[in-house]
XYZ file of C-alpha atoms in Angstrom:
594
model
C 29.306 101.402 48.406
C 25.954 101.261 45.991
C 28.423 100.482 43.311
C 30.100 97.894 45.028
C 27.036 96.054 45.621
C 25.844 96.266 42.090
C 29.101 94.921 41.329
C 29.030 92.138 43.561
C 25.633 91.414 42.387
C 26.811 91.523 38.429
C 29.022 88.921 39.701
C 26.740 86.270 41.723
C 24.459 86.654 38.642
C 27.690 85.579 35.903
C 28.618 83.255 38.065
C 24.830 81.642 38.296
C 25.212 81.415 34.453
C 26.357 77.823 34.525
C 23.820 76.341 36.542
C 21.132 78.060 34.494
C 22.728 77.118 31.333
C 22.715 73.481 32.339
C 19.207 73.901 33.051
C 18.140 75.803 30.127
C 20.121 72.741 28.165
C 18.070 69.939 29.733
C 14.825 71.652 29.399
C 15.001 72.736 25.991
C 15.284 69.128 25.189
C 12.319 68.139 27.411
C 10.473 71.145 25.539
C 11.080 69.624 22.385
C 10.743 66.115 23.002
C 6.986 67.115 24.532
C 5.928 69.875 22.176
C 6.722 66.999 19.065
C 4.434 64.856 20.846
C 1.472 67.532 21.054
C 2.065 68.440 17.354
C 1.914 65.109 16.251
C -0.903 64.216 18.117
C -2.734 67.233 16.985
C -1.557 65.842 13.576
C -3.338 62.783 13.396
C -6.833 64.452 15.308
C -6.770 66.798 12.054
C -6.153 64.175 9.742
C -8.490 62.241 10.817
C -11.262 65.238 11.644
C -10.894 66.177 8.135
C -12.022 62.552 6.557
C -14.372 61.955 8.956
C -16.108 65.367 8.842
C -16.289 65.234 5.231
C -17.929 61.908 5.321
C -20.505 62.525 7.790
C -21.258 65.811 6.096
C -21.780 63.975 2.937
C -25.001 61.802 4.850
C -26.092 64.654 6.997
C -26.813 66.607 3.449
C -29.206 64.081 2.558
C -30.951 63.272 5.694
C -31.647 66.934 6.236
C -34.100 66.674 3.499
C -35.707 63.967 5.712
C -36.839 66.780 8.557
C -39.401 68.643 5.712
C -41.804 67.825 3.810
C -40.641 66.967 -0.056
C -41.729 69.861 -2.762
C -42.726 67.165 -5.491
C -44.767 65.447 -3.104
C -46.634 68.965 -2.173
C -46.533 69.768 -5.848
C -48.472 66.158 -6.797
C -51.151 67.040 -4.203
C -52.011 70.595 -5.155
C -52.303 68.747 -8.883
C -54.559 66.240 -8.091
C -56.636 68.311 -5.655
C -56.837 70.844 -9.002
C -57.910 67.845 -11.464
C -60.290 66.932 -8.656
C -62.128 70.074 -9.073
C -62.148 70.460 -12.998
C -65.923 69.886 -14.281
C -66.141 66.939 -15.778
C -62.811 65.522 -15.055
C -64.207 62.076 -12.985
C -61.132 62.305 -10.922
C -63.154 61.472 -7.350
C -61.854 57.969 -7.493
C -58.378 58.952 -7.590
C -56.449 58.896 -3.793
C -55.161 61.999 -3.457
C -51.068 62.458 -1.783
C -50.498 63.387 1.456
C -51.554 66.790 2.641
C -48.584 68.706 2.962
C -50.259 70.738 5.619
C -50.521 67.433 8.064
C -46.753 66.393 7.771
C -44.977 64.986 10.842
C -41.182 64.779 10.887
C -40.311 61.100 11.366
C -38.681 60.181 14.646
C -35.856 58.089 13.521
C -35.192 61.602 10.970
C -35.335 63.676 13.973
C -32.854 60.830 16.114
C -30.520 60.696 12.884
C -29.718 64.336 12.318
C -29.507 64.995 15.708
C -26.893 62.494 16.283
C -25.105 63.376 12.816
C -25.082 67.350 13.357
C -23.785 66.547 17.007
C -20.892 64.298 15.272
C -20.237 66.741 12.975
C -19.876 69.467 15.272
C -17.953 67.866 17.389
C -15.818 66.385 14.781
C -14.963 70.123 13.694
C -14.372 71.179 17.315
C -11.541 68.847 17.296
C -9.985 69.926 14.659
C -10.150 73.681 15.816
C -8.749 72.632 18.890
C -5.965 70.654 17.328
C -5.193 73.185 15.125
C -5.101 75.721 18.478
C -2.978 72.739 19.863
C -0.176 73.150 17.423
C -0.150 77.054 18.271
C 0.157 76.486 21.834
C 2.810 74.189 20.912
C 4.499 76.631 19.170
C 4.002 79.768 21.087
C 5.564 77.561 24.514
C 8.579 77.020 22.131
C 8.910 80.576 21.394
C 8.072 82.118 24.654
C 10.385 79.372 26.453
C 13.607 79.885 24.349
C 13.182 83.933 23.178
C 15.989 85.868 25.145
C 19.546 84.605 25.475
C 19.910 85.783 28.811
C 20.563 82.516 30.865
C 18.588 83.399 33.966
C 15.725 85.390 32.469
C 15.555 82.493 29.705
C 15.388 79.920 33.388
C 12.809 81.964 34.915
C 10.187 82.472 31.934
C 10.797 78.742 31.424
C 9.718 77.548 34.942
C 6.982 79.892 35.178
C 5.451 78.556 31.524
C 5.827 75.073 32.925
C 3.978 75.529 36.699
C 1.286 77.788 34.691
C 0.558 74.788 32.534
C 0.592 72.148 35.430
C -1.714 74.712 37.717
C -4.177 75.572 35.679
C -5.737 73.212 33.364
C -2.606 71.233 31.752
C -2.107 70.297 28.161
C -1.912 66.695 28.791
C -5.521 66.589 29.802
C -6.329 69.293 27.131
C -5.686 66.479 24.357
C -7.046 63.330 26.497
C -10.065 65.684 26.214
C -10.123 66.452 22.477
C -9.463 62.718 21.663
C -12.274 61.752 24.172
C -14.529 64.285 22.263
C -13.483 62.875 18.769
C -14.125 59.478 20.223
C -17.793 60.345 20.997
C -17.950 61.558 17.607
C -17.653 58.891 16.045
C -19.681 56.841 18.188
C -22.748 59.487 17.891
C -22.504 58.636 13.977
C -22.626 55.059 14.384
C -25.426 55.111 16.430
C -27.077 57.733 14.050
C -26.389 55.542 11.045
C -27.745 52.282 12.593
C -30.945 54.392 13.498
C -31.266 55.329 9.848
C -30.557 52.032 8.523
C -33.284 50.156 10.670
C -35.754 52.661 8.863
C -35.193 51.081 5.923
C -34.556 47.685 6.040
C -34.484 46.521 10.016
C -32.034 43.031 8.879
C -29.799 45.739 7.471
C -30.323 47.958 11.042
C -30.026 45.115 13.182
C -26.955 44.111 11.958
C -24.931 47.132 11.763
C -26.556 48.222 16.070
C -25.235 44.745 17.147
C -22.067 45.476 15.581
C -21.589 48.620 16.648
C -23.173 47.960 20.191
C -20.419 45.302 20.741
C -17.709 47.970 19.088
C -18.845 50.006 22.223
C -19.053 47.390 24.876
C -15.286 46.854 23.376
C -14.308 50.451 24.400
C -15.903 49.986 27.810
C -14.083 47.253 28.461
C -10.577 48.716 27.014
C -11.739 51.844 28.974
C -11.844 49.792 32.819
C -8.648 47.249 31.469
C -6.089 49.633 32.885
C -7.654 49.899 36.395
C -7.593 46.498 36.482
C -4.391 45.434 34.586
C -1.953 47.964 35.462
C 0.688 46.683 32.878
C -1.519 46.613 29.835
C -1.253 48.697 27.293
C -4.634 49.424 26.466
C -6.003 52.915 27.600
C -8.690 55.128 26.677
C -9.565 58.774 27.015
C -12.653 57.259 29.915
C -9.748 55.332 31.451
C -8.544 58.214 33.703
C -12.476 58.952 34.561
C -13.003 55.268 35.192
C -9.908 55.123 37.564
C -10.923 57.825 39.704
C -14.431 56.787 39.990
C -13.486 53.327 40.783
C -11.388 54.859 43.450
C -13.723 57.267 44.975
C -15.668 54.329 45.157
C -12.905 52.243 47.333
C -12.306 55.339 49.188
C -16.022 55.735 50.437
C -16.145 52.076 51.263
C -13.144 52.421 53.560
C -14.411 55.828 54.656
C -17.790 53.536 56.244
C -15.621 51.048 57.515
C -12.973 53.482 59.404
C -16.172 55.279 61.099
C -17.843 51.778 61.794
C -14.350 50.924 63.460
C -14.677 53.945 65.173
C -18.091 53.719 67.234
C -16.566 50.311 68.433
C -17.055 47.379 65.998
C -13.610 46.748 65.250
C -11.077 49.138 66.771
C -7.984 47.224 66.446
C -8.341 47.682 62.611
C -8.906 51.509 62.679
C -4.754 51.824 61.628
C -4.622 49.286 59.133
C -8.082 51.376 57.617
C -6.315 54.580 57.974
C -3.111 53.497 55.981
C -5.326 52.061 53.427
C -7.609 55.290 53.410
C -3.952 56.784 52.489
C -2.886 54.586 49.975
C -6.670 54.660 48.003
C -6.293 59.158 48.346
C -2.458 58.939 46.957
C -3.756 56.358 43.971
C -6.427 58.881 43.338
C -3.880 61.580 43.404
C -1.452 60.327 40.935
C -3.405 58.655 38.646
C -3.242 55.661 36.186
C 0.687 55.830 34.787
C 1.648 56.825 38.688
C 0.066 53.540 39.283
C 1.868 51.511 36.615
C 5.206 53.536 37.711
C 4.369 52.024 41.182
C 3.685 48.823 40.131
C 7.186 48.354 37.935
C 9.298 49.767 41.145
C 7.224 46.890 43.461
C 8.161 44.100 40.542
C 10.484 41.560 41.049
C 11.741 40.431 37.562
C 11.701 43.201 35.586
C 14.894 44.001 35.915
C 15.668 40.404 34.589
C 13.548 40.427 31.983
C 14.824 43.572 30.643
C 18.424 41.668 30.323
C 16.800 38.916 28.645
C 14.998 41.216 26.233
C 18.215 43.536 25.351
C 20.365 40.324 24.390
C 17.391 39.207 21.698
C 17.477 42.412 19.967
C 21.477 42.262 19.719
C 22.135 42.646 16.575
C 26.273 42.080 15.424
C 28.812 42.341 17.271
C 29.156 46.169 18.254
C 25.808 45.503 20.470
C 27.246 42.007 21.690
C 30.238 44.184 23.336
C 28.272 46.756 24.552
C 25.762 44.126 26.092
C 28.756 42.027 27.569
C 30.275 45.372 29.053
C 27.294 46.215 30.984
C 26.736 43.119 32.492
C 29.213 43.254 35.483
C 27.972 46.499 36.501
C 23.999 44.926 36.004
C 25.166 42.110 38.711
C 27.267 44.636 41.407
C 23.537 47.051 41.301
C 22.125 47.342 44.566
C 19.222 48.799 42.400
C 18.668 45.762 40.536
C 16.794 43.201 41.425
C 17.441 39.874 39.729
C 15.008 36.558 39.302
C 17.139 33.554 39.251
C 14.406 31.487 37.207
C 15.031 33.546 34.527
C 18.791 34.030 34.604
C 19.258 30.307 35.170
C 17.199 30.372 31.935
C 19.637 32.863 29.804
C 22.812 32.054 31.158
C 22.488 28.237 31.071
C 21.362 27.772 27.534
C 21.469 31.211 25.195
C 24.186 33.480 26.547
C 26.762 31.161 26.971
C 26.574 29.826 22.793
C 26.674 33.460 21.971
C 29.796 34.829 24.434
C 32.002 31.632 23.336
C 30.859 32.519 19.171
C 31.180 36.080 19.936
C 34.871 35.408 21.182
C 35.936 32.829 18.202
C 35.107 35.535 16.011
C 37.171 38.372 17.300
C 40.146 36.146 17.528
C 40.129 34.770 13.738
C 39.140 38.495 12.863
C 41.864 40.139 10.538
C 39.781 43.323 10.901
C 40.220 43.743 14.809
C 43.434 44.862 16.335
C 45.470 42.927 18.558
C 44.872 45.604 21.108
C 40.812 45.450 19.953
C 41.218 41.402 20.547
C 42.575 41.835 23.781
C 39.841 44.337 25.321
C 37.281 42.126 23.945
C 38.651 39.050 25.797
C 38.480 41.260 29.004
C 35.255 42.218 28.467
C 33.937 38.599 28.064
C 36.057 37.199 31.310
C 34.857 40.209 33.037
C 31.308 39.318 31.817
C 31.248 35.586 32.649
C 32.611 36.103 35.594
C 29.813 37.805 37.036
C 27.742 35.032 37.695
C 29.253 31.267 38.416
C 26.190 30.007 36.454
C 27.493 31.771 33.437
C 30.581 31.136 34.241
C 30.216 27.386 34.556
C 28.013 27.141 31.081
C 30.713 29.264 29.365
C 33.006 26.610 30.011
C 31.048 23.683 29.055
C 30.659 25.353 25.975
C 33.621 26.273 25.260
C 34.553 22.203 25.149
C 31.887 21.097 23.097
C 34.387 22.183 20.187
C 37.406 21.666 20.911
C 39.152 22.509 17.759
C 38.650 26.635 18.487
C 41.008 29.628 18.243
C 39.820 30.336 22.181
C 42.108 27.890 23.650
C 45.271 29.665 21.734
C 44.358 32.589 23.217
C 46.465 33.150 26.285
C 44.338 35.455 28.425
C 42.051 33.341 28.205
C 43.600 30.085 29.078
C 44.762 32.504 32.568
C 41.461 32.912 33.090
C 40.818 29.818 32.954
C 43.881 28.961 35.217
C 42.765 31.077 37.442
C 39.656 28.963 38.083
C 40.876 25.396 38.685
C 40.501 26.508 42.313
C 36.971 27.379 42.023
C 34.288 26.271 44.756
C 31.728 24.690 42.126
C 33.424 21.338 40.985
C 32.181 21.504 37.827
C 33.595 25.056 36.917
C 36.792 23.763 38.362
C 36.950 20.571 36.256
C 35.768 22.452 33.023
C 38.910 25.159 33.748
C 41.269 21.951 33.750
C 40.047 20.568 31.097
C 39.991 24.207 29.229
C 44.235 24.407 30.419
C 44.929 20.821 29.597
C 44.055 21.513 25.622
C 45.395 25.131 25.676
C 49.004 23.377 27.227
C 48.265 20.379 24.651
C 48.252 23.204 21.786
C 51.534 24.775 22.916
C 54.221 24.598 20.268
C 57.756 24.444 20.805
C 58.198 28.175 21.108
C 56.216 28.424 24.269
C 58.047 31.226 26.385
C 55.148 33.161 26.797
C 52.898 29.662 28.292
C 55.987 28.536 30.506
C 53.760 30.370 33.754
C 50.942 28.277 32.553
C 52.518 24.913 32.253
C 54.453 25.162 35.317
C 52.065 26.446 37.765
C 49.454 23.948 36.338
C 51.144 20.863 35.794
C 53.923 21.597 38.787
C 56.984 21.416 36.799
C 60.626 23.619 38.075
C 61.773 23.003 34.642
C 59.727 22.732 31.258
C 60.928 19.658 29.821
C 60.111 18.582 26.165
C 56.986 18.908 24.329
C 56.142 15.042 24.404
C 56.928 14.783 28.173
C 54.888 17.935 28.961
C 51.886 16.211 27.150
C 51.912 12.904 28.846
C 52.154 14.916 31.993
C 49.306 17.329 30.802
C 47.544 14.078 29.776
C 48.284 11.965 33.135
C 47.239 15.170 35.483
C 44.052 15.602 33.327
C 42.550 12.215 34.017
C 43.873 12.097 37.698
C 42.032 15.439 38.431
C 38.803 13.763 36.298
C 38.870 10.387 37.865
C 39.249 11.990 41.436
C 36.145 14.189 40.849
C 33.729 13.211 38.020
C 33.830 9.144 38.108
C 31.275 8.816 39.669
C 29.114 11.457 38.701
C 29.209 12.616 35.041
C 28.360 11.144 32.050
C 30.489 13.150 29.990
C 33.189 10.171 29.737
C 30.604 8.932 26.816
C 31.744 9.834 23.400
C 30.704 13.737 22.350
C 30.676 14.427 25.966
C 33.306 16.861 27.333
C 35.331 14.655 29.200
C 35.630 12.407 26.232
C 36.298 15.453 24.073
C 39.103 16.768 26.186
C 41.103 13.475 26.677
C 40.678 12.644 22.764
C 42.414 16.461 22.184
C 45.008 15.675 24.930
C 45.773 12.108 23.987
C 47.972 13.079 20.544
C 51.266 12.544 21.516
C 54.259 10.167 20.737
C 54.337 8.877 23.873
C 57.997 7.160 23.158
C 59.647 10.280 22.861
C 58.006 11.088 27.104
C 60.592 11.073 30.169
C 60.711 7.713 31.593
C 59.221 9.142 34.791
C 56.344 10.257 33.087
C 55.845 7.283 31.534
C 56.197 5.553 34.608
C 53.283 8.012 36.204
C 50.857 7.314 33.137
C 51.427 3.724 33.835
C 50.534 3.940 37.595
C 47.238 6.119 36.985
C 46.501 3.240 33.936
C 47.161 0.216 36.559
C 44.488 2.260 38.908
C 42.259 2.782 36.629
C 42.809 -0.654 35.677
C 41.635 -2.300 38.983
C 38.776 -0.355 39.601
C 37.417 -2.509 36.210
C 38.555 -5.601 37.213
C 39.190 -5.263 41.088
C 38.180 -8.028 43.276
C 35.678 -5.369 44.932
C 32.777 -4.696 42.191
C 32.626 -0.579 41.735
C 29.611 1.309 41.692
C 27.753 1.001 37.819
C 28.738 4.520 36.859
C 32.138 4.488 38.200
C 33.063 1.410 36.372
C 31.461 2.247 33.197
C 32.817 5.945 33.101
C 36.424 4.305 33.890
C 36.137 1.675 30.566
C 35.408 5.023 28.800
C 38.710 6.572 29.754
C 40.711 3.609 29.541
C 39.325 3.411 25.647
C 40.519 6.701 24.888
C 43.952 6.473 26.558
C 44.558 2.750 25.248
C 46.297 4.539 22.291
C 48.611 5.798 24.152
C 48.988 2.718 26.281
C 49.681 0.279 23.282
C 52.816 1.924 22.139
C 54.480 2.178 25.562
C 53.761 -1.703 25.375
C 54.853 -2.941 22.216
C 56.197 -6.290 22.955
C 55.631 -6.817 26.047
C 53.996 -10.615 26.861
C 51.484 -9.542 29.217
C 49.535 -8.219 26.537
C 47.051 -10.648 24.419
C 47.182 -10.227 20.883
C 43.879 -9.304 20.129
C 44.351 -6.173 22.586
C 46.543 -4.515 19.142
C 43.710 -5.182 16.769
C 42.616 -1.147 15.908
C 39.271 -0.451 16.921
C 36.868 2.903 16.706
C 37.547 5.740 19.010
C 33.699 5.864 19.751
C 33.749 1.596 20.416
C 33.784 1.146 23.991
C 35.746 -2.325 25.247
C 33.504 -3.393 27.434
C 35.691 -6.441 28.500
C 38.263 -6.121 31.430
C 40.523 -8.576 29.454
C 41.208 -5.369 27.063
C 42.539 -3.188 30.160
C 45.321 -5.420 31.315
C 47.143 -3.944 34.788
C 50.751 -2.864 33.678
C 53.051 -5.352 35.047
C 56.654 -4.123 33.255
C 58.961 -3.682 36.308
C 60.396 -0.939 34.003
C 57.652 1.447 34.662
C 57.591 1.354 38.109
């Protein structure tokens, strides 16, 4: 039976082996990462400790001189007190030095070495402790990761870490040496502007005000982070500071809870208690607790993080990686996001960069087909996230309409895909986004036939010239139904303009009839909304002139010939020239298109 249960014991302790290794994995990492930051602090202490004692050594050896009484000067007296007394010698008119006997050690000597041997010793402390620093380090590293036992190497590895946080830690350890090096340095300064003002007190007076203001500087970069959580600055005092300035708070609520108490205010006694609470756990944790606090209470950090990681994207390995995490940044319950500052990045920045990221990994002949493809899912995937994005995406993708992207068929399904969208602009940039992608379509189009049909409604593709005028006639419809009265993107370089320009190039003679017939109907509409007998609203009527200046192009050659058109209406004009006379949008009166 004893052998049993050493057995089964053996066992619980193998099979425990995985759990400690895991731990003994993470840790030795933390070790490392920590330990590097003691030695290299301790680095820099000694480096500097070793200039700076050498340099203050260097004025203490001559200002020592400074706390006696100088051998020439006693040798000059004893002299002249001996020529006094030779017979004859008529030396009684002569002043004789100071009496060596009667000398007084100046005060500012006394002040200056005082403060200089304190700065030196303390500068040397420092770098004894440093150096002692860099053995601890070293000796945690060792003790920590010694056997190979799993366990045992778990235990000894806890119990170093809770010995270090229960007695006096190593993190306070060095916020101590560097506060000690820091008075150093200021004992020195205030030494050396003693010993200057000696001499010359212009010379003094300068270098106290400069170094008094040097110390009202650390003062004041001591008390910033009690006051400022997020800054940056901090000082060995700032800790000290912190949890005086919070003892302080703490007493003050401590008089007003037992004033509440004896009956001046007892309704507030709670809301005193729970701030009594919140003061002891500040004290308790400490300044970086507090800033830890105050980034978990912060409402657009989260957002500006985004904003931050997409500045310092650098090619297009980081674009993909940045575009990949954004739908899971949007579907975080953890994250909270400030609209101000997406509305910022993904209506002006992010949009340019996801339509430039994806015209460059379609014309890539380094990227697989397979690599183009996952790209394009990552982007949809991406701008899909937010509708903002998703709308600007769009809009930029029209500004040029002479890219790769609308060739690319996932894409355009995308796209497709969002002609039913709730935000009317997303909806009319997706049709405008299918209208060039069907306009672009070439002859061999077997794997767009979904596209065309579910889009522009057809049971049977018919030929490319009659699916254009179609594409063309269903474009505008959708547009003048929607936008006529709202955009100004009808005006040349607007989208509007730039997607009926791309989807006018067709030889509209070689169309069905009965497409040509349903161009000519949307034309007469458009038509009498210019020069109806009711006047339409400014924008409407202005924005319709627009489109009937692009599509007159296509107009004219369905019309050669026929009387109702003047001749001046087949002079050429610019694309960009708007007609602003209705004489130049005649209604279509050919019974033949009807």
């Amino acid at each position: 039976m004893p052998q049993e249960a050493d057995a089964d014991k053996l066992k619980l302790i193998d099979d425990s082996d995985a759990l400690f290794s895991m731990y003994n994995k993470r840790a030795k990492k933390v070790d490392e990462n920590m330990t590097e930051r003691w030695k290299g602090d301790a680095e820099g202490i000694l480096l500097f400790t070793g200039l700076f004692s050498a340099a203050v050594a260097q004025f203490l050896a001559g200002s020592l001189q400074t706390l006696q009484s100088n051998s020439q000067d006693a040798s000059s007296f004893y002299l002249a007190r001996i020529y006094q007394l030779t017979p004859g010698s008529n030396a009684s008119s002569i002043p004789l030095p100071p009496d060596p006997a009667q000398f007084q050690t100046p005060k500012f000597a006394v002040w200056t070495n005082t403060l200089w041997s304190l700065s030196l010793v303390m500068g040397l402390t420092c770098a004894l402790l440093a150096t002692l620093l860099q053995q601890w380090a070293r000796r945690y590293l060792r003790v920590t990761q010694k056997t190979d036992d799993p366990q045992r190497r778990a235990r000894i590895r806890e119990l170093m870490l809770q010995g270090s946080k229960k007695r006096l830690p190593l993190r306070i350890m060095l916020e101590l040496l560097t506060a000690l090096l820091h008075i150093a340095v200021f004992l020195f300064l205030a030494g050396f502007a003693i010993y200057l003002f000696h001499f010359n007190r212009s010379v003094g007076m300068t270098v106290a005000v400069f170094v008094g203001t040097c110390g009202l500087l650390y003062l004041w970069i001591s008390f910033v982070p009690t006051i400022f959580r997020d800054s940056p600055f901090y000082t060995p005092l700032s800790s000290l500071v912190w949890v005086v300035s919070m003892c302080v708070i703490w007493l003050g609520l401590q008089l007003r809870y037992y004033a509440a108490l004896i009956g001046l205010s007892p309704e507030t006694v709670p809301k005193i208690r729970q701030s009594l609470h919140e003061c002891y756990k500040r004290i308790t944790k400490g300044v970086i607790k507090g800033v830890e606090d105050m980034a978990h209470r912060s409402l657009d950090l989260d957002t500006s993080v985004l904003c931050r990681t997409f500045k310092t994207l650098d090619g297009d390995h980081d674009m993909h990686q940045f575009l990949d995490g954004i739908p899971g940044f949007y579907s975080s319950p953890k994250v909270i996001k400030d609209p101000d500052i997406l509305k910022r990045l993904n209506s002006r920045q992010l949009p340019d960069s996801v339509i430039s990221f994806l015209d460059r990994s379609l014309s890539s002949n380094l990227l697989t087909a397979k690599d183009k493809v996952d790209r394009i899912k990552i982007c949809v995937k991406a701008i899909n996230s937010d509708p903002l994005l998703l709308q600007f995406t769009f809009r930029r993708a029209l500004s040029s309409v002479s890219s790769i992207l609308f060739e690319c068929l996932d894409f355009v399904k995308f796209a497709q895909s969002q002609v039913t969208n709730a935000d009317p602009w997303t909806r009319d940039y997706a049709r405008c986004i299918v209208a060039i992608a069907i306009h672009r379509i070439s002859d061999n189009h077997d794997n767009w036939t979904d596209i065309i049909q579910d889009h522009l409604g057809f049971a049977n593709v018919p030929d490319a010239d009659s699916v254009r005028l179609r594409n063309l006639t269903h474009l505008i419809g959708q547009l003048k139904a929607s936008q006529l009265n709202l955009a100004r993107d009808f005006e040349p370089g607007g989208v509007w303009h730039n997607s009926m320009m791309d989807a006018r190039r067709l030889d509209v003679a070689n169309a069905a009839p009965e497409y040509q017939h349903e161009f000519c109907a949307l034309w007469n509409e458009l038509s009498r909304v210019v020069q109806g007998p009711e006047p339409a609203p400014p924008a409407a009527r202005l924005n319709t002139m627009h489109i009937l200046s692009v599509i007159r192009n296509v107009f004219i050659p369905l019309h050669e010939g026929v009387e109702f058109l003047p001749d001046e209406y087949h002079r050429p004009i610019d694309d960009n020239h708007l007609l602003d006379s209705a004489l130049f949008y005649p209604v279509c009166d050919d019974s033949n298109h009807h």
